[in-house]
Coordinates of C-alpha atoms in Angstrom, one line a residue:
X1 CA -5.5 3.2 36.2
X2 CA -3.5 -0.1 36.4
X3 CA -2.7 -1.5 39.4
X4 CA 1.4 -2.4 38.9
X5 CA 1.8 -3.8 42.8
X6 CA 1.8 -7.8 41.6
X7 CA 3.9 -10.7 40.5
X8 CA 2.8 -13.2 38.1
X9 CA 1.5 -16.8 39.4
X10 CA 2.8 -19.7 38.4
X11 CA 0.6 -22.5 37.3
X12 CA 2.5 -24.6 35.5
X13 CA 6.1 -25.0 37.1
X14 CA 8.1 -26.7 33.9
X15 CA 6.2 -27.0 31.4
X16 CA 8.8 -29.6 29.5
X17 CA 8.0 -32.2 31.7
X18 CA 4.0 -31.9 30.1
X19 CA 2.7 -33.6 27.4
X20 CA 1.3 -31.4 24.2
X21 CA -2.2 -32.9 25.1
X22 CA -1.4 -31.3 28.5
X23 CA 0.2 -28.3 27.1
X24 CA -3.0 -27.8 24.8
X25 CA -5.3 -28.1 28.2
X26 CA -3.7 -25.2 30.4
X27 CA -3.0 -22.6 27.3
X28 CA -7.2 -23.3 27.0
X29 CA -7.6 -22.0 30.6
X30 CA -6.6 -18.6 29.4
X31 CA -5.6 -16.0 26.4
X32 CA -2.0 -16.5 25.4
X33 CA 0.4 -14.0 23.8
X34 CA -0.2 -15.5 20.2
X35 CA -4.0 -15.2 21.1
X36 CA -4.4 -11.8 20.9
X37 CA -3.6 -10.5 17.5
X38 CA -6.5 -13.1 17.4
X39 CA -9.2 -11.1 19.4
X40 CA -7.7 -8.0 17.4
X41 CA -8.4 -9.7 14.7
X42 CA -4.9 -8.7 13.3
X43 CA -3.6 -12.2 13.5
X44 CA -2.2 -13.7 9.6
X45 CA -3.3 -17.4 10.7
X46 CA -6.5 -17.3 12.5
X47 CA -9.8 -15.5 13.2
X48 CA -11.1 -14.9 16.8
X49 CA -14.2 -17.7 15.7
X50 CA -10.9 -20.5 15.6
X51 CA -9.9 -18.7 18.8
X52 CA -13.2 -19.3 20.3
X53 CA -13.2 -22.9 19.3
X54 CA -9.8 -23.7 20.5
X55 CA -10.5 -22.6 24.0
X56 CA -14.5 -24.1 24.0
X57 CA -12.5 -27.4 23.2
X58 CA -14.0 -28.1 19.9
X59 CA -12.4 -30.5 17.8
X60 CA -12.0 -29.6 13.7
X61 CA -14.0 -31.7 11.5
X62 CA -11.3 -30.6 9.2
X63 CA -7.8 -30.7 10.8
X64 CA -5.5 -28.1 9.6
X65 CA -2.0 -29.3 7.7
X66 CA 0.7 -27.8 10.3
X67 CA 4.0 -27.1 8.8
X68 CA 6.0 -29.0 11.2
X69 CA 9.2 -28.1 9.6
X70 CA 8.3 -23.7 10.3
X71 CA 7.5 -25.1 13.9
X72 CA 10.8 -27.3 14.5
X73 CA 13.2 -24.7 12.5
X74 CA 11.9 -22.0 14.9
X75 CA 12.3 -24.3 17.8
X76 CA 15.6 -25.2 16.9
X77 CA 17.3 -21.9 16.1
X78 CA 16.0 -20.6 19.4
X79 CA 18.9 -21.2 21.1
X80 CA 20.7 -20.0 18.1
X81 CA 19.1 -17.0 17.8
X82 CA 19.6 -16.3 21.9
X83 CA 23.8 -16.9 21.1
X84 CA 23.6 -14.2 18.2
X85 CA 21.9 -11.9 20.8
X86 CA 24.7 -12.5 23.3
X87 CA 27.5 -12.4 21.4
X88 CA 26.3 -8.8 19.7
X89 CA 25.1 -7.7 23.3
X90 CA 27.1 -9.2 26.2
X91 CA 23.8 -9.8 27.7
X92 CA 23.0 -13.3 29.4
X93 CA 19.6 -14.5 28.8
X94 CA 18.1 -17.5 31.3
X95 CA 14.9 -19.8 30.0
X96 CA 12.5 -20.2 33.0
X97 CA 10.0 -23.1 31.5
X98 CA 6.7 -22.1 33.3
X99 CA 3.6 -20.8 32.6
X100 CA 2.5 -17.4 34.1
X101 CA -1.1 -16.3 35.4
X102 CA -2.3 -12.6 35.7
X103 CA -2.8 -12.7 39.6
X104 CA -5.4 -9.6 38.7
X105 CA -6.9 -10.9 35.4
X106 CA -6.4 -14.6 35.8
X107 CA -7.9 -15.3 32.2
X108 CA -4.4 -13.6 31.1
X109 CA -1.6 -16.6 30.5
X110 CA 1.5 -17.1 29.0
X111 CA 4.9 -18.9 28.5
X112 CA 7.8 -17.2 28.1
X113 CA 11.0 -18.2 26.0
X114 CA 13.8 -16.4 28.1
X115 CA 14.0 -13.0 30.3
X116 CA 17.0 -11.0 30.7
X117 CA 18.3 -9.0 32.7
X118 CA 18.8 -5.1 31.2
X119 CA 20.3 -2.3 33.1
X120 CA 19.2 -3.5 36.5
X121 CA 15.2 -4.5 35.2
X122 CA 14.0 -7.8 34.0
X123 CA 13.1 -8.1 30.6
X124 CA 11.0 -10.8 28.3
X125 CA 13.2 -11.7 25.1
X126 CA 10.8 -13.3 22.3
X127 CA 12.4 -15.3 19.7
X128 CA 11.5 -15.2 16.6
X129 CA 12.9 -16.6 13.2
X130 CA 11.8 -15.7 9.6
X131 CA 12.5 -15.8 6.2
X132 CA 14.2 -12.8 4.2
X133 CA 11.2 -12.2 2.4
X134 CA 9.2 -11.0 5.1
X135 CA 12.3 -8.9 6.5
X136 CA 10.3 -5.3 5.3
X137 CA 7.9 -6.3 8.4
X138 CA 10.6 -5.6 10.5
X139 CA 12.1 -2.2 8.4
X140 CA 13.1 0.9 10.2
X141 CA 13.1 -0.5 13.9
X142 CA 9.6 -1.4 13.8
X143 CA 7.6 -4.7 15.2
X144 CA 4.9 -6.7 13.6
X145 CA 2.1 -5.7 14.5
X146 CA 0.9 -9.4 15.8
X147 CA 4.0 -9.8 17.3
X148 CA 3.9 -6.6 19.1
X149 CA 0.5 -7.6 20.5
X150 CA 2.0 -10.8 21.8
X151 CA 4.6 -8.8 23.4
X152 CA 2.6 -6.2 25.4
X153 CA 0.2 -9.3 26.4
X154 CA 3.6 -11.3 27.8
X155 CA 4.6 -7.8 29.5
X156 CA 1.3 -7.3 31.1
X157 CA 0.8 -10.8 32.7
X158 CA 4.7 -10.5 33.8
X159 CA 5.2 -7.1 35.2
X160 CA 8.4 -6.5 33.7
X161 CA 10.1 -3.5 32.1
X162 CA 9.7 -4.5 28.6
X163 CA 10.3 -7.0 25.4
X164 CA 13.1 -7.2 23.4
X165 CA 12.5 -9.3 19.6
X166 CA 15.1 -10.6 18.3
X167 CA 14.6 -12.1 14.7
X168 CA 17.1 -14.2 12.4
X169 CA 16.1 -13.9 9.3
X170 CA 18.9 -15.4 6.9
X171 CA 22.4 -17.3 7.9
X172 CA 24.5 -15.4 9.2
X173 CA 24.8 -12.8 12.4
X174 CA 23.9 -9.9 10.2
X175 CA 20.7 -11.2 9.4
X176 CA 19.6 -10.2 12.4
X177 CA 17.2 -7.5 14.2
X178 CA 16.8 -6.8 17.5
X179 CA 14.0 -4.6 18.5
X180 CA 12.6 -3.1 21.8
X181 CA 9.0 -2.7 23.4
X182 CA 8.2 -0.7 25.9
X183 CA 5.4 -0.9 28.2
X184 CA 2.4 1.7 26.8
X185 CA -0.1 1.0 30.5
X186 CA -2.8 3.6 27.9
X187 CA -2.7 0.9 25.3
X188 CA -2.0 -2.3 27.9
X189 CA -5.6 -1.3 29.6
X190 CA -6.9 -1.1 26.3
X191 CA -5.5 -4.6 25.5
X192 CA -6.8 -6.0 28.8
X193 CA -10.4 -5.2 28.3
X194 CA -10.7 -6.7 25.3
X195 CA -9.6 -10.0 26.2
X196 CA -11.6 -9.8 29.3
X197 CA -14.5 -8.6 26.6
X198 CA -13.6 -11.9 24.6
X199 CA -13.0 -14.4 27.5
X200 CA -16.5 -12.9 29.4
X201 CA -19.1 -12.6 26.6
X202 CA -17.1 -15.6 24.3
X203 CA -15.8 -18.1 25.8
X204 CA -17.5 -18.2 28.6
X205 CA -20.9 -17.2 27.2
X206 CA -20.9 -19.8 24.7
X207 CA -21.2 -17.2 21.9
X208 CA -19.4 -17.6 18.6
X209 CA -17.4 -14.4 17.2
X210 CA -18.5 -12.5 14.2
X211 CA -15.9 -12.8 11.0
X212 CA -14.2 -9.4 10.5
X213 CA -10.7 -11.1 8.6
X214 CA -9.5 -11.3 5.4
X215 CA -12.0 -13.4 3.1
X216 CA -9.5 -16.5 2.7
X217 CA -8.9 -16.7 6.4
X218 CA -12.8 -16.8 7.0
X219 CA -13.6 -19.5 4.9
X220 CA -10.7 -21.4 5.4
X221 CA -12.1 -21.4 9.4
X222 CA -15.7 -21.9 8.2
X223 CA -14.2 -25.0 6.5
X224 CA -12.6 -26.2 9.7
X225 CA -15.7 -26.4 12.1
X226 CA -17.9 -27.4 9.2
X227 CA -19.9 -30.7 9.0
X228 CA -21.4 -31.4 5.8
X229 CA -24.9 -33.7 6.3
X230 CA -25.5 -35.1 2.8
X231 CA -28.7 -34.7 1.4
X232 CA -29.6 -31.9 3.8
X233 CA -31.4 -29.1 2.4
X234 CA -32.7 -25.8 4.3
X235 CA -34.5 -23.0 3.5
X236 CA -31.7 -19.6 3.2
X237 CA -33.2 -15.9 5.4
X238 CA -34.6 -13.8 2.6
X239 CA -32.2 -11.1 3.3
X240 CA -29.8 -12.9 1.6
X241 CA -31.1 -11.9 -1.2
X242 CA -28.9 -8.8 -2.2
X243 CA -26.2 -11.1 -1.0
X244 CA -27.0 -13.7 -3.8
X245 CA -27.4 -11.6 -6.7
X246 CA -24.2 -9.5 -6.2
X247 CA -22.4 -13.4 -6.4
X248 CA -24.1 -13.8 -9.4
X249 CA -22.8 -10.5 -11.1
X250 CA -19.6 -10.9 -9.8
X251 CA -19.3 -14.6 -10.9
X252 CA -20.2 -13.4 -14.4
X253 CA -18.2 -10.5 -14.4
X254 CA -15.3 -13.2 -13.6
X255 CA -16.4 -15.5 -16.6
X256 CA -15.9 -12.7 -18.8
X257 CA -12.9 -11.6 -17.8
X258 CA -11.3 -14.9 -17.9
X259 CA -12.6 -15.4 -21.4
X260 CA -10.9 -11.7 -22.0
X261 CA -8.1 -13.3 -20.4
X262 CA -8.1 -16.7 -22.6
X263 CA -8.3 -14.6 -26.0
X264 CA -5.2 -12.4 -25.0
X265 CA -3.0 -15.5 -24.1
X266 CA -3.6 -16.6 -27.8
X267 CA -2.9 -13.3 -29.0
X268 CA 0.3 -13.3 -27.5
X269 CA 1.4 -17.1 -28.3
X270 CA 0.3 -15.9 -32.1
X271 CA 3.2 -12.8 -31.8
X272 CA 5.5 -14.7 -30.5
X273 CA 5.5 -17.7 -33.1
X274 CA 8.3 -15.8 -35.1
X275 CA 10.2 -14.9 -32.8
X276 CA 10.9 -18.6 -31.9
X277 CA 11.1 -19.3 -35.7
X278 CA 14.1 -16.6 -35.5
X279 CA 15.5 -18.3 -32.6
X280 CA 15.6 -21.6 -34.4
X281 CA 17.9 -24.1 -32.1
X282 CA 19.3 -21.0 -29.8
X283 CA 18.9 -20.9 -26.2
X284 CA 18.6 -17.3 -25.9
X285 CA 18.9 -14.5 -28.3
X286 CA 18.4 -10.8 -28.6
X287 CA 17.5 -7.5 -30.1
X288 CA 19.4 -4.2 -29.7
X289 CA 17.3 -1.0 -31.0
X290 CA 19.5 1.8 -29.7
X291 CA 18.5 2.7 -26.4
X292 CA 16.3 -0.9 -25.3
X293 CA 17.6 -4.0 -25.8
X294 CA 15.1 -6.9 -25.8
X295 CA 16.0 -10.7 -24.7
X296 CA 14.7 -13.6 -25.2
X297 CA 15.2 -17.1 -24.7
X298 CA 13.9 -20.5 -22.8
X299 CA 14.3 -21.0 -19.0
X300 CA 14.4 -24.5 -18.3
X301 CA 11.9 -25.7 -15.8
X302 CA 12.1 -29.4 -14.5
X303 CA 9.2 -30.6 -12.7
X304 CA 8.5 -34.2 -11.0
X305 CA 4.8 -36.0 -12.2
X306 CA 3.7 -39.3 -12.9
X307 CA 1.0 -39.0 -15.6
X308 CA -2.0 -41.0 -15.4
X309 CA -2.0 -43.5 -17.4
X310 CA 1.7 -44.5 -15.1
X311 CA -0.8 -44.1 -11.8
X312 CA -3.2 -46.5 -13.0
X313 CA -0.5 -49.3 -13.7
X314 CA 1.3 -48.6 -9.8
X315 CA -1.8 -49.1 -8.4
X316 CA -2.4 -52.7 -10.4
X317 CA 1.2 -53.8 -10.2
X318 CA 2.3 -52.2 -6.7
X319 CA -1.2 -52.2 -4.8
X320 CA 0.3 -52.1 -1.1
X321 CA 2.9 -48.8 -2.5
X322 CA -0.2 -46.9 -4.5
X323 CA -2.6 -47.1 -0.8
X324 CA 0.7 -46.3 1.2
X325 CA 1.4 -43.0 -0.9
X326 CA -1.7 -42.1 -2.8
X327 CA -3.9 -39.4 -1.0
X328 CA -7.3 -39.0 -1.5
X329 CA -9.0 -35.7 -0.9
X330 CA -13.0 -35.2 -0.7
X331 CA -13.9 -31.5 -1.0
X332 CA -16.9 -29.9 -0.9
X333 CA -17.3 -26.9 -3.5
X334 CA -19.2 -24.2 -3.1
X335 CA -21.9 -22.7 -5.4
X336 CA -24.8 -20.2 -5.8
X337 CA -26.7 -20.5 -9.1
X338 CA -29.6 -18.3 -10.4
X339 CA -32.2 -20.5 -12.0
X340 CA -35.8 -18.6 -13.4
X341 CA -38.8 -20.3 -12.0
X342 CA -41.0 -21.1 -14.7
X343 CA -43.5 -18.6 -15.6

């Protein structure tokens, strides 16, 4: 049973008068509300083995591209998005910039975006901005499900009545949701041990996380912590064995498929050679059989590219221009091969 009798410390009194460095430094001193779709491993960006590193303080070898533009629309359109809120509620939010502690499980932290008061209890209102695209996450008054984790983590180290989303997912005032959580204590206890499980026999264990996630997200972490030493050979655990030889039939199932794939392109670039012919110098044309009427015609596509030859001569006549804008990636690529020993 939870014990509700608390109020929430306060360890960082404004938090816009810290650096990001700083910032960084106190949100590593504890789970945060984006942090637990994380440890659920639920989270769209990140596997609990990033998580772990984040809060052990281990720097990337490979830093991840942010998209600063997602970041700095959704911290732009916060304010926004609280004045759409208003307007459709005749609610006043209030912004307290601080960081919260759990008093009872002090590895629980948080920053909140604004509370608000709602029929006499305090509520946390979470911002949140999107594109319309993604609106189907948010069909028939439902939540994200990483979102919703962030908000019963933000409720728990709080004690307040609830969270209310609000999301602005196009450009005008009726591209807008608003959706309310509720505090579940079954599923909050729940939610608690498992970050205590995570912060205990993790973080402060020293012991790395299993991968559970999505393949992409796995390798894209493995990628981030990994330091290639060249030259560097070892010896693989013989039970990777069954793992090796399922790579190889799948890598040659995917060979022939693509080949499958190659031969139908042609096929269909053979079928369609008089139908351009019938075109001739049209843009469009089409054929009406009754009850289906087929279209065809040429979409124009423009595209931006400087071929290579072009590079070659901007890097001898504009040397200083080709280092300032020219990028230079070094990737490592993967690869099992089956070779027979001789006999």
């Amino acid at each position: 049973m939870l014990n509700l009798n608390y109020e929430p410390e306060v360890f960082v009194d404004d938090i816009t008068k810290i650096t990001e460095e700083e910032w960084q430094e106190h949100r590593r001193s504890g789970i945060g509300g984006s942090d637990v779709a994380c440890i659920y491993r639920v989270s769209p960006w990140k596997t609990a083995n990033e998580l772990y590193h984040e809060k052990m303080g281990h720097q990337p070898v490979v830093e991840e591209e942010r998209n600063w533009v997602s970041l700095e629309i959704g911290h732009r359109l916060e304010e926004l998005v609280v004045q759409i809120f208003m307007k459709k509620t005749g609610l006043k939010p209030y912004a307290v910039r601080k960081m919260f502690r759990h008093p009872l499980y002090p590895f629980m932290v948080g920053d909140i975006d604004f509370f608000v008061e709602k029929d006499g209890e305090i509520w946390v209102l979470e911002c949140k901005t999107s594109f319309s695209f993604n609106k189907e996450e948010w069909a028939n008054d439902s939540i994200p499900y990483h979102y919703m984790l962030q908000g019963m983590h933000y409720m728990s180290v709080t004690n307040v009545a609830g969270v209310i989303f609000l999301c602005l997912y196009g450009n005008s005032e009726n591209t807008f949701f608003i959706r309310t959580l509720t505090r579940d204590l079954e599923l909050e206890e729940e939610m608690i041990e498992l970050e205590r499980d995570f912060w205990v026999n993790n973080v402060q264990a020293d012991h790395e996380p299993e991968f559970y996630e999505e393949p992409d997200l796995v390798l894209e972490a493995i990628k981030k912590y990994r330091k290639i030493e060249p030259g560097k050979t070892i010896v693989l655990p013989g039970e990777l064995e069954d793992v090796m030889k399922k790579y190889v039939q799948l890598d040659a199932k995917r060979a022939e498929l693509e080949s499958q794939a190659r031969k139908v392109k042609e096929q269909i670039k053979e079928i369609y050679i008089p139908v351009q012919k019938a075109l001739g110098q049209a843009e469009g044309g089409e054929l009406n059989t009754g009850n289906i009427i087929y279209r065809v015609g040429y979409t124009k596509r423009v595209t931006t590219a400087i071929n290579k030859a072009e590079l070659e001569k901007l890097k001898l006549t504009y040397p200083d221009v080709y280092q300032e804008y020219a990028k230079t990636n070094v990737s490592n690529i993967f690869y099992i091969k089956k070779e027979e020993k001789p006999a």
